[in-house]
Amino acid sequence: MTTFYLVRHGETMWNKEHRLQGWLDSPLTEVGVLHAKKLQEYLKNISFAAAFSSSSGRAMETLHILVGDRQLPIFYENDLREIYLGDWQGKTMEEIQKTHCSEYELYMNYPAQFVATHTESFGAVTERAMFTLKKIAEKYPQDNVLIVSHAVTIKCMINAVLDRSIDQLWAEPFINGTSVTKVEHLEQQWHVKEIGTIYHLQ
């Protein structure tokens, strides 16, 4: 059985400013670094066969903190990046609501009705992320694997594993910075064991 520990990157400067990042980037805040260090301590007794990260800087920065001095093979995957948000990237939610009010309302509250124009679709994110998970499971069929990714990407993976429709994409719990979502894969079967846990912060 492959056990995936899916971690969202730590808090970034743009998270604090309520800016959407997508494929753009901003560095971790002091809080983001601190939370990643707390998660490193929390995971210290779990043996990982490999560590994977989105190729975005904030995810790679988080992964390096989590891995610490472990001697692990580390891989960076473009297909674990956040959803591409086109014209919205780098803008605050308030700015987006002024220029794309109806579209943003669908994105946030009615994801099944959201039609990607300048952005990537939720379906496309799901397809690339799940392809990557399946590829990793084939390579590590009996191991624990650490993965650092992003909120929407992790939500899309959860939705796919639970075989839910897109309209349930934003179902609680929220995927906080450095939260852990635990997914198991065995013989083509997927199981979600934990979603968005933050035990290391409690």
Short mmCIF file of N, CA and C in Angstrom, two decimals, residues 27-179:
data_model
loop_
_atom_site.label_atom_id
_atom_site.label_comp_id
_atom_site.label_asym_id
_atom_site.label_seq_id
_atom_site.Cartn_x
_atom_site.Cartn_y
_atom_site.Cartn_z
N PRO A 27 7.17 34.30 -1.34
CA PRO A 27 7.88 33.51 -0.33
C PRO A 27 7.04 33.22 0.90
N LEU A 28 7.46 32.22 1.65
CA LEU A 28 6.81 31.92 2.92
C LEU A 28 7.00 33.07 3.90
N THR A 29 5.99 33.30 4.73
CA THR A 29 6.11 34.25 5.83
C THR A 29 6.83 33.57 6.99
N GLU A 30 7.13 34.35 8.02
CA GLU A 30 7.73 33.77 9.23
C GLU A 30 6.79 32.72 9.83
N VAL A 31 5.49 33.00 9.78
CA VAL A 31 4.51 32.04 10.28
C VAL A 31 4.52 30.78 9.44
N GLY A 32 4.61 30.94 8.12
CA GLY A 32 4.66 29.78 7.23
C GLY A 32 5.86 28.90 7.51
N VAL A 33 7.01 29.51 7.75
CA VAL A 33 8.22 28.75 8.08
C VAL A 33 8.06 28.05 9.42
N LEU A 34 7.54 28.77 10.41
CA LEU A 34 7.35 28.20 11.75
C LEU A 34 6.41 26.99 11.70
N HIS A 35 5.31 27.11 10.99
CA HIS A 35 4.36 26.00 10.89
C HIS A 35 4.97 24.81 10.17
N ALA A 36 5.78 25.07 9.16
CA ALA A 36 6.46 23.98 8.46
C ALA A 36 7.44 23.27 9.39
N LYS A 37 8.13 24.02 10.22
CA LYS A 37 9.06 23.42 11.18
C LYS A 37 8.32 22.58 12.21
N LYS A 38 7.14 23.05 12.63
CA LYS A 38 6.33 22.27 13.56
C LYS A 38 5.86 20.97 12.92
N LEU A 39 5.52 21.03 11.63
CA LEU A 39 5.10 19.82 10.94
C LEU A 39 6.27 18.87 10.75
N GLN A 40 7.45 19.42 10.50
CA GLN A 40 8.64 18.57 10.39
C GLN A 40 8.83 17.76 11.67
N GLU A 41 8.67 18.41 12.80
CA GLU A 41 8.80 17.73 14.10
C GLU A 41 7.71 16.68 14.26
N TYR A 42 6.50 17.01 13.85
CA TYR A 42 5.36 16.09 13.99
C TYR A 42 5.55 14.83 13.14
N LEU A 43 6.19 14.98 11.98
CA LEU A 43 6.36 13.85 11.05
C LEU A 43 7.69 13.10 11.24
N LYS A 44 8.47 13.49 12.23
CA LYS A 44 9.85 12.99 12.33
C LYS A 44 9.96 11.48 12.47
N ASN A 45 8.95 10.83 13.03
CA ASN A 45 9.03 9.38 13.22
C ASN A 45 8.39 8.58 12.09
N ILE A 46 7.95 9.27 11.05
CA ILE A 46 7.38 8.58 9.89
C ILE A 46 8.47 8.43 8.85
N SER A 47 8.66 7.22 8.37
CA SER A 47 9.68 6.94 7.37
C SER A 47 9.10 7.15 5.98
N PHE A 48 9.74 8.01 5.20
CA PHE A 48 9.30 8.28 3.83
C PHE A 48 10.29 7.70 2.84
N ALA A 49 9.76 7.11 1.76
CA ALA A 49 10.62 6.58 0.72
C ALA A 49 11.07 7.66 -0.25
N ALA A 50 10.25 8.70 -0.39
CA ALA A 50 10.57 9.79 -1.32
C ALA A 50 9.73 11.00 -0.96
N ALA A 51 10.15 12.15 -1.48
CA ALA A 51 9.42 13.40 -1.28
C ALA A 51 9.22 14.08 -2.62
N PHE A 52 8.00 14.53 -2.86
CA PHE A 52 7.66 15.21 -4.10
C PHE A 52 7.09 16.59 -3.77
N SER A 53 7.32 17.51 -4.68
CA SER A 53 6.80 18.86 -4.49
C SER A 53 6.35 19.43 -5.82
N SER A 54 5.35 20.29 -5.75
CA SER A 54 5.07 21.19 -6.85
C SER A 54 6.36 21.95 -7.18
N SER A 55 6.50 22.34 -8.43
CA SER A 55 7.70 23.08 -8.84
C SER A 55 7.62 24.56 -8.50
N SER A 56 6.56 24.98 -7.82
CA SER A 56 6.46 26.38 -7.37
C SER A 56 7.35 26.60 -6.15
N GLY A 57 7.93 27.79 -6.08
CA GLY A 57 8.90 28.08 -5.02
C GLY A 57 8.38 27.87 -3.62
N ARG A 58 7.13 28.29 -3.36
CA ARG A 58 6.57 28.19 -2.01
C ARG A 58 6.41 26.74 -1.57
N ALA A 59 6.12 25.86 -2.52
CA ALA A 59 6.01 24.44 -2.20
C ALA A 59 7.38 23.82 -1.98
N MET A 60 8.33 24.18 -2.83
CA MET A 60 9.69 23.64 -2.68
C MET A 60 10.32 24.11 -1.38
N GLU A 61 10.08 25.37 -1.01
CA GLU A 61 10.60 25.90 0.25
C GLU A 61 10.03 25.12 1.43
N THR A 62 8.73 24.85 1.37
CA THR A 62 8.09 24.07 2.44
C THR A 62 8.66 22.66 2.49
N LEU A 63 8.82 22.03 1.34
CA LEU A 63 9.33 20.66 1.29
C LEU A 63 10.72 20.57 1.90
N HIS A 64 11.58 21.51 1.59
CA HIS A 64 12.95 21.47 2.11
C HIS A 64 12.96 21.55 3.64
N ILE A 65 12.04 22.33 4.20
CA ILE A 65 11.94 22.40 5.67
C ILE A 65 11.47 21.06 6.21
N LEU A 66 10.47 20.46 5.57
CA LEU A 66 9.92 19.20 6.06
C LEU A 66 10.94 18.07 5.97
N VAL A 67 11.70 18.05 4.91
CA VAL A 67 12.69 16.98 4.72
C VAL A 67 13.87 17.15 5.67
N GLY A 68 14.28 18.40 5.89
CA GLY A 68 15.38 18.66 6.81
C GLY A 68 16.64 17.93 6.39
N ASP A 69 17.23 17.17 7.32
CA ASP A 69 18.48 16.46 7.00
C ASP A 69 18.24 15.00 6.61
N ARG A 70 17.00 14.64 6.33
CA ARG A 70 16.74 13.28 5.85
C ARG A 70 17.40 13.07 4.49
N GLN A 71 17.88 11.87 4.28
CA GLN A 71 18.46 11.52 2.99
C GLN A 71 17.38 10.87 2.13
N LEU A 72 16.60 11.71 1.47
CA LEU A 72 15.48 11.23 0.66
C LEU A 72 15.65 11.66 -0.79
N PRO A 73 15.21 10.83 -1.74
CA PRO A 73 15.11 11.33 -3.11
C PRO A 73 14.00 12.38 -3.19
N ILE A 74 14.30 13.51 -3.81
CA ILE A 74 13.35 14.61 -3.90
C ILE A 74 13.07 14.89 -5.38
N PHE A 75 11.78 15.07 -5.68
CA PHE A 75 11.37 15.31 -7.06
C PHE A 75 10.44 16.53 -7.11
N TYR A 76 10.57 17.31 -8.20
CA TYR A 76 9.72 18.48 -8.40
C TYR A 76 8.84 18.23 -9.62
N GLU A 77 7.54 18.38 -9.44
CA GLU A 77 6.58 18.04 -10.49
C GLU A 77 5.73 19.25 -10.88
N ASN A 78 5.78 19.62 -12.15
CA ASN A 78 4.92 20.70 -12.64
C ASN A 78 3.44 20.36 -12.45
N ASP A 79 3.10 19.08 -12.58
CA ASP A 79 1.70 18.67 -12.50
C ASP A 79 1.13 18.69 -11.08
N LEU A 80 1.97 19.02 -10.09
CA LEU A 80 1.48 19.21 -8.73
C LEU A 80 1.30 20.69 -8.40
N ARG A 81 1.50 21.55 -9.41
CA ARG A 81 1.32 22.99 -9.18
C ARG A 81 -0.14 23.34 -8.91
N GLU A 82 -0.33 24.57 -8.45
CA GLU A 82 -1.68 25.08 -8.20
C GLU A 82 -2.41 25.28 -9.53
N ILE A 83 -3.72 25.46 -9.45
CA ILE A 83 -4.51 25.77 -10.63
C ILE A 83 -3.97 27.06 -11.27
N TYR A 84 -3.90 27.05 -12.60
CA TYR A 84 -3.47 28.25 -13.32
C TYR A 84 -4.64 29.23 -13.35
N LEU A 85 -4.42 30.44 -12.87
CA LEU A 85 -5.51 31.40 -12.71
C LEU A 85 -5.42 32.61 -13.63
N GLY A 86 -4.61 32.52 -14.66
CA GLY A 86 -4.60 33.53 -15.71
C GLY A 86 -4.56 34.96 -15.21
N ASP A 87 -5.58 35.75 -15.64
CA ASP A 87 -5.63 37.18 -15.33
C ASP A 87 -5.75 37.47 -13.84
N TRP A 88 -6.16 36.49 -13.06
CA TRP A 88 -6.37 36.71 -11.62
C TRP A 88 -5.08 36.60 -10.81
N GLN A 89 -4.07 36.02 -11.38
CA GLN A 89 -2.85 35.75 -10.62
C GLN A 89 -2.16 37.05 -10.19
N GLY A 90 -1.86 37.12 -8.90
CA GLY A 90 -1.21 38.30 -8.35
C GLY A 90 -2.17 39.38 -7.90
N LYS A 91 -3.46 39.19 -8.17
CA LYS A 91 -4.46 40.19 -7.78
C LYS A 91 -5.16 39.78 -6.49
N THR A 92 -5.63 40.78 -5.75
CA THR A 92 -6.38 40.49 -4.53
C THR A 92 -7.79 40.03 -4.90
N MET A 93 -8.41 39.35 -3.96
CA MET A 93 -9.79 38.92 -4.18
C MET A 93 -10.71 40.12 -4.43
N GLU A 94 -10.45 41.22 -3.74
CA GLU A 94 -11.25 42.43 -3.91
C GLU A 94 -11.11 42.98 -5.33
N GLU A 95 -9.90 42.98 -5.85
CA GLU A 95 -9.67 43.46 -7.22
C GLU A 95 -10.37 42.58 -8.24
N ILE A 96 -10.33 41.28 -8.03
CA ILE A 96 -10.95 40.33 -8.96
C ILE A 96 -12.46 40.49 -8.94
N GLN A 97 -13.03 40.70 -7.78
CA GLN A 97 -14.48 40.86 -7.67
C GLN A 97 -14.96 42.12 -8.39
N LYS A 98 -14.10 43.12 -8.51
CA LYS A 98 -14.47 44.35 -9.21
C LYS A 98 -14.48 44.16 -10.72
N THR A 99 -13.62 43.29 -11.22
CA THR A 99 -13.49 43.14 -12.67
C THR A 99 -14.13 41.86 -13.23
N HIS A 100 -14.24 40.82 -12.39
CA HIS A 100 -14.79 39.53 -12.84
C HIS A 100 -15.79 39.01 -11.81
N CYS A 101 -16.72 39.86 -11.40
CA CYS A 101 -17.60 39.53 -10.27
C CYS A 101 -18.37 38.23 -10.48
N SER A 102 -19.07 38.09 -11.60
CA SER A 102 -19.90 36.89 -11.84
C SER A 102 -19.06 35.64 -11.97
N GLU A 103 -17.95 35.76 -12.69
CA GLU A 103 -17.07 34.61 -12.90
C GLU A 103 -16.45 34.14 -11.58
N TYR A 104 -16.04 35.10 -10.77
CA TYR A 104 -15.42 34.75 -9.49
C TYR A 104 -16.46 34.15 -8.54
N GLU A 105 -17.69 34.62 -8.60
CA GLU A 105 -18.76 34.05 -7.78
C GLU A 105 -18.97 32.57 -8.12
N LEU A 106 -18.95 32.24 -9.39
CA LEU A 106 -19.09 30.83 -9.80
C LEU A 106 -17.90 30.02 -9.32
N TYR A 107 -16.71 30.56 -9.50
CA TYR A 107 -15.48 29.88 -9.09
C TYR A 107 -15.52 29.53 -7.60
N MET A 108 -15.94 30.48 -6.78
CA MET A 108 -15.89 30.31 -5.33
C MET A 108 -17.09 29.55 -4.76
N ASN A 109 -18.26 29.72 -5.36
CA ASN A 109 -19.48 29.18 -4.74
C ASN A 109 -20.23 28.15 -5.57
N TYR A 110 -19.98 28.13 -6.87
CA TYR A 110 -20.68 27.18 -7.75
C TYR A 110 -19.67 26.55 -8.73
N PRO A 111 -18.70 25.81 -8.20
CA PRO A 111 -17.60 25.32 -9.05
C PRO A 111 -18.05 24.46 -10.24
N ALA A 112 -19.16 23.77 -10.11
CA ALA A 112 -19.65 22.94 -11.22
C ALA A 112 -20.10 23.80 -12.40
N GLN A 113 -20.45 25.06 -12.13
CA GLN A 113 -20.90 25.96 -13.19
C GLN A 113 -19.78 26.86 -13.72
N PHE A 114 -18.61 26.75 -13.10
CA PHE A 114 -17.49 27.61 -13.51
C PHE A 114 -16.92 27.13 -14.84
N VAL A 115 -16.86 28.03 -15.82
CA VAL A 115 -16.31 27.71 -17.13
C VAL A 115 -14.98 28.43 -17.27
N ALA A 116 -13.91 27.67 -17.44
CA ALA A 116 -12.58 28.27 -17.55
C ALA A 116 -12.43 28.98 -18.89
N THR A 117 -12.03 30.22 -18.84
CA THR A 117 -11.74 30.96 -20.07
C THR A 117 -10.24 31.29 -20.07
N HIS A 118 -9.84 32.25 -19.25
CA HIS A 118 -8.42 32.59 -19.13
C HIS A 118 -7.72 31.73 -18.08
N THR A 119 -8.46 30.88 -17.36
CA THR A 119 -7.88 30.05 -16.30
C THR A 119 -7.86 28.59 -16.73
N GLU A 120 -7.25 27.77 -15.89
CA GLU A 120 -7.31 26.33 -16.05
C GLU A 120 -8.62 25.83 -15.44
N SER A 121 -9.15 24.74 -15.96
CA SER A 121 -10.38 24.18 -15.40
C SER A 121 -10.07 23.28 -14.22
N PHE A 122 -11.06 23.08 -13.35
CA PHE A 122 -10.89 22.15 -12.23
C PHE A 122 -10.65 20.73 -12.74
N GLY A 123 -11.29 20.40 -13.85
CA GLY A 123 -11.10 19.07 -14.43
C GLY A 123 -9.68 18.84 -14.90
N ALA A 124 -9.07 19.86 -15.49
CA ALA A 124 -7.69 19.74 -15.96
C ALA A 124 -6.72 19.57 -14.79
N VAL A 125 -6.97 20.32 -13.71
CA VAL A 125 -6.13 20.19 -12.51
C VAL A 125 -6.24 18.77 -11.96
N THR A 126 -7.47 18.28 -11.86
CA THR A 126 -7.71 16.93 -11.34
C THR A 126 -6.99 15.89 -12.18
N GLU A 127 -7.08 16.02 -13.48
CA GLU A 127 -6.48 15.03 -14.38
C GLU A 127 -4.97 14.96 -14.22
N ARG A 128 -4.31 16.12 -14.18
CA ARG A 128 -2.85 16.11 -14.09
C ARG A 128 -2.38 15.68 -12.71
N ALA A 129 -3.11 16.08 -11.67
CA ALA A 129 -2.71 15.72 -10.31
C ALA A 129 -2.89 14.22 -10.06
N MET A 130 -4.02 13.67 -10.48
CA MET A 130 -4.26 12.25 -10.27
C MET A 130 -3.32 11.39 -11.12
N PHE A 131 -3.00 11.85 -12.32
CA PHE A 131 -2.01 11.14 -13.14
C PHE A 131 -0.69 11.03 -12.39
N THR A 132 -0.30 12.12 -11.73
CA THR A 132 0.96 12.13 -10.98
C THR A 132 0.89 11.20 -9.78
N LEU A 133 -0.23 11.21 -9.04
CA LEU A 133 -0.36 10.30 -7.90
C LEU A 133 -0.28 8.85 -8.33
N LYS A 134 -0.95 8.51 -9.42
CA LYS A 134 -0.92 7.12 -9.91
C LYS A 134 0.48 6.71 -10.32
N LYS A 135 1.18 7.62 -10.96
CA LYS A 135 2.57 7.35 -11.38
C LYS A 135 3.46 7.11 -10.16
N ILE A 136 3.29 7.92 -9.12
CA ILE A 136 4.08 7.75 -7.90
C ILE A 136 3.74 6.44 -7.20
N ALA A 137 2.44 6.11 -7.16
CA ALA A 137 2.01 4.86 -6.51
C ALA A 137 2.61 3.64 -7.20
N GLU A 138 2.75 3.70 -8.51
CA GLU A 138 3.37 2.59 -9.25
C GLU A 138 4.84 2.44 -8.88
N LYS A 139 5.49 3.57 -8.64
CA LYS A 139 6.92 3.53 -8.32
C LYS A 139 7.17 3.16 -6.86
N TYR A 140 6.24 3.54 -5.98
CA TYR A 140 6.39 3.26 -4.54
C TYR A 140 5.14 2.54 -4.02
N PRO A 141 4.96 1.27 -4.39
CA PRO A 141 3.71 0.56 -4.08
C PRO A 141 3.54 0.15 -2.62
N GLN A 142 4.60 0.25 -1.83
CA GLN A 142 4.51 -0.20 -0.43
C GLN A 142 5.17 0.79 0.52
N ASP A 143 5.06 2.07 0.21
CA ASP A 143 5.82 3.06 0.96
C ASP A 143 4.97 4.27 1.36
N ASN A 144 5.53 5.03 2.30
CA ASN A 144 5.00 6.36 2.63
C ASN A 144 5.68 7.38 1.72
N VAL A 145 4.88 8.28 1.16
CA VAL A 145 5.41 9.31 0.25
C VAL A 145 4.91 10.68 0.70
N LEU A 146 5.84 11.62 0.80
CA LEU A 146 5.52 12.99 1.20
C LEU A 146 5.33 13.84 -0.05
N ILE A 147 4.24 14.59 -0.10
CA ILE A 147 3.97 15.45 -1.24
C ILE A 147 3.56 16.84 -0.74
N VAL A 148 4.19 17.88 -1.28
CA VAL A 148 3.79 19.25 -0.96
C VAL A 148 3.16 19.87 -2.20
N SER A 149 1.93 20.34 -2.05
CA SER A 149 1.20 20.90 -3.18
C SER A 149 0.42 22.12 -2.71
N HIS A 150 -0.77 22.32 -3.26
CA HIS A 150 -1.52 23.55 -3.07
C HIS A 150 -2.99 23.26 -2.76
N ALA A 151 -3.69 24.27 -2.25
CA ALA A 151 -5.04 24.07 -1.75
C ALA A 151 -6.00 23.53 -2.81
N VAL A 152 -6.08 24.19 -3.96
CA VAL A 152 -7.03 23.75 -4.98
C VAL A 152 -6.62 22.40 -5.54
N THR A 153 -5.36 22.20 -5.76
CA THR A 153 -4.87 20.93 -6.30
C THR A 153 -5.18 19.79 -5.35
N ILE A 154 -4.96 20.01 -4.06
CA ILE A 154 -5.27 18.97 -3.07
C ILE A 154 -6.78 18.74 -3.01
N LYS A 155 -7.57 19.81 -3.08
CA LYS A 155 -9.03 19.66 -3.10
C LYS A 155 -9.47 18.82 -4.31
N CYS A 156 -8.86 19.05 -5.45
CA CYS A 156 -9.20 18.29 -6.65
C CYS A 156 -8.85 16.81 -6.48
N MET A 157 -7.72 16.52 -5.85
CA MET A 157 -7.34 15.13 -5.61
C MET A 157 -8.30 14.46 -4.64
N ILE A 158 -8.67 15.16 -3.58
CA ILE A 158 -9.63 14.61 -2.61
C ILE A 158 -10.95 14.29 -3.31
N ASN A 159 -11.42 15.24 -4.13
CA ASN A 159 -12.68 15.05 -4.83
C ASN A 159 -12.64 13.82 -5.73
N ALA A 160 -11.51 13.63 -6.41
CA ALA A 160 -11.37 12.49 -7.32
C ALA A 160 -11.33 11.18 -6.55
N VAL A 161 -10.57 11.14 -5.47
CA VAL A 161 -10.43 9.92 -4.67
C VAL A 161 -11.78 9.53 -4.04
N LEU A 162 -12.55 10.53 -3.62
CA LEU A 162 -13.86 10.26 -3.02
C LEU A 162 -14.95 10.09 -4.06
N ASP A 163 -14.57 10.24 -5.34
CA ASP A 163 -15.51 10.08 -6.45
C ASP A 163 -16.69 11.05 -6.31
N ARG A 164 -16.38 12.29 -5.96
CA ARG A 164 -17.41 13.31 -5.82
C ARG A 164 -17.47 14.18 -7.06
N SER A 165 -18.58 14.85 -7.26
CA SER A 165 -18.74 15.75 -8.38
C SER A 165 -18.07 17.09 -8.07
N ILE A 166 -17.85 17.88 -9.12
CA ILE A 166 -17.17 19.17 -8.96
C ILE A 166 -17.94 20.10 -8.02
N ASP A 167 -19.26 19.97 -7.95
CA ASP A 167 -20.01 20.88 -7.09
C ASP A 167 -19.70 20.70 -5.61
N GLN A 168 -18.99 19.62 -5.27
CA GLN A 168 -18.60 19.39 -3.88
C GLN A 168 -17.12 19.73 -3.63
N LEU A 169 -16.53 20.40 -4.60
CA LEU A 169 -15.08 20.69 -4.52
C LEU A 169 -14.69 21.41 -3.23
N TRP A 170 -15.50 22.38 -2.81
CA TRP A 170 -15.13 23.21 -1.65
C TRP A 170 -15.69 22.68 -0.34
N ALA A 171 -16.15 21.43 -0.32
CA ALA A 171 -16.68 20.86 0.92
C ALA A 171 -15.64 20.95 2.03
N GLU A 172 -16.12 21.22 3.25
CA GLU A 172 -15.21 21.29 4.39
C GLU A 172 -14.56 19.93 4.65
N PRO A 173 -13.39 19.90 5.29
CA PRO A 173 -12.69 21.02 5.93
C PRO A 173 -11.84 21.83 4.95
N PHE A 174 -11.50 23.03 5.38
CA PHE A 174 -10.62 23.90 4.62
C PHE A 174 -9.20 23.33 4.63
N ILE A 175 -8.48 23.54 3.54
CA ILE A 175 -7.09 23.07 3.47
C ILE A 175 -6.17 24.21 3.89
N ASN A 176 -5.83 24.24 5.16
CA ASN A 176 -4.96 25.28 5.70
C ASN A 176 -3.50 25.07 5.31
N GLY A 177 -2.71 26.12 5.45
CA GLY A 177 -1.28 26.01 5.23
C GLY A 177 -0.66 24.96 6.15
N THR A 178 0.16 24.10 5.61
CA THR A 178 0.86 22.98 6.26
C THR A 178 -0.09 21.90 6.78
N SER A 179 -1.36 21.94 6.39
CA SER A 179 -2.26 20.86 6.80
C SER A 179 -1.90 19.57 6.06
#
